[in-house]
Short mmCIF file of C-alpha atoms in Angstrom, two decimals:
data_model
loop_
_atom_site.label_atom_id
_atom_site.label_comp_id
_atom_site.label_asym_id
_atom_site.label_seq_id
_atom_site.Cartn_x
_atom_site.Cartn_y
_atom_site.Cartn_z
CA UNK L 1346 81.79 -85.58 18.17
CA UNK L 1347 80.24 -89.13 18.31
CA UNK L 1348 76.90 -87.98 19.81
CA UNK L 1349 74.93 -91.08 20.97
CA UNK L 1350 76.50 -94.37 20.52
CA UNK L 1351 74.64 -97.64 20.79
CA UNK L 1352 75.98 -101.20 21.01
CA UNK L 1353 75.54 -103.61 19.48
CA UNK L 1354 74.03 -102.73 16.17
CA UNK L 1355 72.42 -106.16 15.59
CA UNK L 1356 71.60 -109.04 17.92
CA UNK L 1357 69.84 -112.32 17.65
CA UNK L 1358 68.65 -114.02 20.80
CA UNK L 1359 66.73 -117.17 21.72
CA UNK L 1360 63.61 -116.94 23.94
CA UNK L 1361 64.68 -116.81 27.47
CA UNK L 1362 68.18 -115.41 27.00
CA UNK L 1363 69.25 -112.21 28.65
CA UNK L 1364 71.18 -109.26 27.28
CA UNK L 1365 72.11 -105.68 27.79
CA UNK L 1366 72.04 -102.89 25.34
CA UNK L 1367 74.55 -100.15 25.91
CA UNK L 1368 74.22 -96.54 25.25
CA UNK L 1369 76.73 -93.61 25.75
CA UNK L 1370 76.47 -89.88 24.89
CA UNK L 1371 79.30 -87.30 24.97
CA UNK L 1372 77.27 -84.24 24.79
CA UNK L 1373 76.92 -83.62 28.50
CA UNK L 1374 73.19 -84.16 28.35
CA UNK L 1375 71.17 -84.57 31.48
CA UNK L 1376 68.40 -86.79 30.31
CA UNK L 1377 68.60 -90.19 28.53
CA UNK L 1378 65.87 -92.31 27.05
CA UNK L 1379 65.14 -95.70 25.66
CA UNK L 1380 62.49 -96.34 22.96
CA UNK L 1381 61.45 -99.22 20.89
CA UNK L 1382 60.23 -98.73 17.29
CA UNK L 1383 57.72 -101.27 15.66
CA UNK L 1384 56.16 -100.88 12.26
CA UNK L 1385 53.14 -98.46 12.31
CA UNK L 1386 53.50 -97.53 15.94
CA UNK L 1387 56.08 -94.73 15.87
CA UNK L 1388 58.44 -94.70 18.88
CA UNK L 1389 57.22 -95.82 22.28
CA UNK L 1390 59.13 -94.87 25.47
CA UNK L 1391 60.41 -97.78 27.55
CA UNK L 1392 62.30 -96.12 30.38
CA UNK L 1393 63.94 -92.75 30.86
CA UNK L 1394 66.43 -91.09 33.20
CA UNK L 1395 65.67 -87.46 33.73
CA UNK L 1396 69.06 -86.80 35.52
CA UNK L 1397 71.93 -88.87 36.71
CA UNK L 1398 70.79 -91.11 39.60
CA UNK L 1399 67.15 -91.31 38.56
CA UNK L 1400 65.17 -93.66 36.38
CA UNK L 1401 61.46 -93.79 35.59
CA UNK L 1402 59.07 -96.09 33.60
CA UNK L 1403 57.73 -95.02 30.24
CA UNK L 1404 54.90 -96.27 28.30
CA UNK L 1405 56.04 -99.93 27.79
CA UNK L 1406 58.46 -100.90 30.63
CA UNK L 1407 57.34 -104.45 31.11
CA UNK L 1408 60.22 -107.01 30.60
CA UNK L 1409 62.83 -104.41 30.85
CA UNK L 1410 65.29 -102.84 33.19
CA UNK L 1411 67.64 -100.01 33.09
CA UNK L 1412 70.74 -98.55 34.69
CA UNK L 1413 71.99 -94.94 34.69
CA UNK L 1414 75.62 -95.90 35.27
CA UNK L 1415 76.79 -92.30 35.29
CA UNK L 1416 75.97 -89.11 33.34
CA UNK L 1417 77.22 -90.60 30.00
CA UNK L 1418 75.77 -94.10 30.14
CA UNK L 1419 72.38 -95.59 30.23
CA UNK L 1420 71.93 -99.31 29.70
CA UNK L 1421 68.71 -101.37 28.93
CA UNK L 1422 68.48 -104.93 30.02
CA UNK L 1423 66.21 -107.72 28.94
CA UNK L 1424 66.20 -110.36 31.68
CA UNK L 1425 64.33 -113.07 29.83
CA UNK L 1426 63.84 -112.29 26.16
CA UNK L 1427 60.39 -112.85 24.50
CA UNK L 1428 59.59 -112.82 20.81
CA UNK L 1429 57.33 -109.75 21.53
CA UNK L 1430 60.44 -107.84 22.22
CA UNK L 1431 61.86 -108.25 18.66
CA UNK L 1432 62.25 -104.61 17.65
CA UNK L 1433 64.49 -101.78 16.84
CA UNK L 1434 65.71 -100.11 20.15
CA UNK L 1435 66.89 -96.48 20.16
CA UNK L 1436 68.58 -94.50 22.76
CA UNK L 1437 68.29 -90.82 22.95
CA UNK L 1438 69.45 -87.91 25.07
CA UNK L 1439 68.79 -84.22 25.57
CA UNK L 1440 70.12 -81.39 27.68
CA UNK L 1441 66.99 -79.91 28.75
CA UNK L 1442 63.07 -80.19 27.95
CA UNK L 1443 63.09 -77.39 25.53
CA UNK L 1444 65.88 -78.91 23.48
CA UNK L 1445 65.45 -81.75 21.02
CA UNK L 1446 66.46 -85.28 21.63
CA UNK L 1447 69.50 -86.71 19.91
CA UNK L 1448 69.30 -90.33 18.83
CA UNK L 1449 71.75 -93.20 18.33
CA UNK L 1450 71.55 -95.38 15.24
CA UNK L 1451 69.60 -98.09 16.75
CA UNK L 1452 70.02 -101.73 17.91
CA UNK L 1453 68.15 -104.27 15.78
CA UNK L 1454 67.07 -107.07 17.97
CA UNK L 1455 65.46 -110.43 16.87
CA UNK L 1456 64.24 -112.92 19.43
CA UNK L 1457 63.61 -116.40 18.01
CA UNK O 346 48.82 -85.52 28.81
CA UNK O 347 49.66 -85.03 25.17
CA UNK O 348 49.18 -87.03 21.96
CA UNK O 349 50.11 -86.66 18.14
CA UNK O 350 48.26 -87.72 15.10
CA UNK O 351 49.82 -87.91 11.73
CA UNK O 352 47.33 -88.18 8.93
CA UNK O 353 48.56 -90.56 6.25
CA UNK O 354 50.84 -93.27 6.97
CA UNK O 355 52.11 -93.14 3.25
CA UNK O 356 52.39 -90.10 1.12
CA UNK O 357 53.70 -89.95 -2.43
CA UNK O 358 54.69 -86.96 -4.41
CA UNK O 359 56.42 -86.36 -7.77
CA UNK O 360 59.86 -84.85 -7.74
CA UNK O 361 59.52 -81.10 -7.78
CA UNK O 362 55.98 -81.15 -6.24
CA UNK O 363 54.91 -79.62 -2.98
CA UNK O 364 55.36 -81.87 0.13
CA UNK O 365 52.72 -81.55 2.80
CA UNK O 366 52.92 -84.01 5.80
CA UNK O 367 50.13 -83.48 8.37
CA UNK O 368 50.50 -83.34 12.17
CA UNK O 369 47.82 -82.59 14.74
CA UNK O 370 48.47 -82.59 18.37
CA UNK O 371 46.56 -82.66 21.60
CA UNK O 372 48.04 -81.07 24.80
CA UNK O 373 46.77 -79.80 28.08
CA UNK O 374 49.30 -77.07 28.19
CA UNK O 375 51.27 -75.10 25.53
CA UNK O 376 53.40 -77.69 23.64
CA UNK O 377 56.78 -77.81 22.17
CA UNK O 378 56.63 -79.56 18.83
CA UNK O 379 59.32 -81.26 16.74
CA UNK O 380 59.66 -82.97 13.27
CA UNK O 381 62.25 -85.74 12.86
CA UNK O 382 63.25 -87.56 9.75
CA UNK O 383 64.57 -91.17 9.62
CA UNK O 384 66.40 -92.63 6.77
CA UNK O 385 66.61 -96.42 6.35
CA UNK O 386 68.67 -98.18 8.99
CA UNK O 387 69.40 -94.80 10.82
CA UNK O 388 68.26 -93.07 13.86
CA UNK O 389 66.03 -90.00 13.90
CA UNK O 390 67.43 -86.59 12.94
CA UNK O 391 65.88 -83.33 13.91
CA UNK O 392 64.34 -81.38 11.10
CA UNK O 393 62.96 -78.45 13.06
CA UNK O 394 61.46 -77.48 16.34
CA UNK O 395 58.80 -75.02 17.70
CA UNK O 396 59.36 -73.76 21.24
CA UNK O 397 56.93 -70.78 21.52
CA UNK O 398 58.90 -68.34 19.43
CA UNK O 399 57.84 -67.68 15.79
CA UNK O 400 54.98 -69.77 14.56
CA UNK O 401 56.63 -70.37 11.24
CA UNK O 402 59.68 -72.51 11.84
CA UNK O 403 62.25 -73.25 9.23
CA UNK O 404 64.35 -76.36 9.29
CA UNK O 405 67.12 -78.08 7.46
CA UNK O 406 66.84 -79.38 3.87
CA UNK O 407 64.23 -76.64 2.90
CA UNK O 408 61.55 -77.93 5.19
CA UNK O 409 59.32 -75.62 7.18
CA UNK O 410 56.29 -76.00 9.51
CA UNK O 411 53.70 -73.62 10.87
CA UNK O 412 52.25 -73.80 14.42
CA UNK O 413 48.50 -73.15 14.31
CA UNK O 414 47.07 -73.04 17.83
CA UNK O 415 43.54 -72.65 16.62
CA UNK O 416 43.83 -75.70 14.50
CA UNK O 417 46.07 -77.68 16.79
CA UNK O 418 48.27 -78.36 13.82
CA UNK O 419 52.05 -78.45 12.93
CA UNK O 420 52.09 -79.40 9.37
CA UNK O 421 55.44 -79.86 7.60
CA UNK O 422 55.93 -78.50 4.11
CA UNK O 423 58.52 -78.25 1.42
CA UNK O 424 57.97 -76.39 -1.80
CA UNK O 425 59.65 -78.80 -4.17
CA UNK O 426 60.34 -82.45 -3.39
CA UNK O 427 63.77 -83.96 -4.13
CA UNK O 428 64.52 -87.76 -4.56
CA UNK O 429 66.69 -87.46 -1.34
CA UNK O 430 63.64 -86.51 0.67
CA UNK O 431 62.30 -90.07 0.55
CA UNK O 432 62.25 -91.13 4.16
CA UNK O 433 59.95 -91.56 7.23
CA UNK O 434 58.96 -88.53 9.06
CA UNK O 435 57.89 -88.26 12.61
CA UNK O 436 55.94 -85.46 14.43
CA UNK O 437 56.58 -85.22 18.17
CA UNK O 438 55.16 -83.27 21.12
CA UNK O 439 56.13 -82.45 24.62
CA UNK O 440 54.76 -80.19 27.22
CA UNK O 441 56.31 -76.72 27.59
CA UNK O 442 55.86 -76.88 31.34
CA UNK O 443 55.30 -79.40 34.20
CA UNK O 444 57.03 -82.40 35.48
CA UNK O 445 56.12 -84.99 32.88
CA UNK O 446 57.70 -83.57 29.85
CA UNK O 447 58.50 -86.64 27.81
CA UNK O 448 58.25 -86.70 24.07
CA UNK O 449 55.28 -88.35 22.50
CA UNK O 450 55.79 -89.44 18.85
CA UNK O 451 53.18 -89.76 16.05
CA UNK O 452 53.08 -93.11 14.20
CA UNK O 453 55.06 -91.86 11.28
CA UNK O 454 54.54 -90.93 7.49
CA UNK O 455 56.51 -92.68 4.90
CA UNK O 456 57.34 -90.25 2.18
CA UNK O 457 57.92 -91.60 -1.37
CA UNK O 458 59.19 -89.35 -4.15
CA UNK O 459 58.35 -90.40 -7.62
CA UNK O 460 60.83 -89.50 -10.62
#
C-alpha cells in the first residue's frame, strides 16, 4: 500500500520557469490537499480539493494552480516560478473530516 | 475560524526524562485535534487524534495527549524520552462541524533528546 506518492522528490528551477508537481493516492480518499512548509511557519494550505471535481483556495494560493485530474490524482502547477516559492511542498489526502490526513514525503523545490 | 499555538519552538530533554510539548487552540466550535511527527526529510505521520470521544488519547510510540476544554489545550506527553523521539512535532486543529473544515497547523516544536 503506497499511500500518498509525490513526484519529483527534488527539483531546481530558474526564475520564470514553470513546472507541475504530481500527487497520487491509492486509499480511495475523497479530499486532497497541497501545503508548503517553510522554517518556523508550520504547514500552510495552498489549495485543496474537497471531492473529485472541486478545488478551492487555501491560505496562500497566489502563484499556484491545481487540477484534480480524478479521484486519485491532484497536481500543483507553478506557472512562473519565483524565488519566494522555494519551499518543501507536501500533498495530503483524507477520507472524511473526522479522519486524519495522510501525507506524502514531500517535494523539495529550489528556485534560483 | 481556528488557530493553534505551540509554545516553544525548540524543546530539549534528557533521555529518560518526561516529554511535554504544549499546544493551545482557538476554535469557534468544538474541534478535532491532531498531533503529527516529522522526521528529517520525511512527511508528517499521525501520532494521535482527538475527535470528541475520550479526553485522554493514547497514540503511537508511547505518546499521549489530554484534551482540556477549559484550558483550550491539547498538550503532548511521553513519560520517558528515547533518542528516537528526536523530531519535529506539529499540533493541528480542524472544526468538528461546518463547511470550512480544513486543518490548521501550529508552527511546530523541534524536540532534541540529549544522551
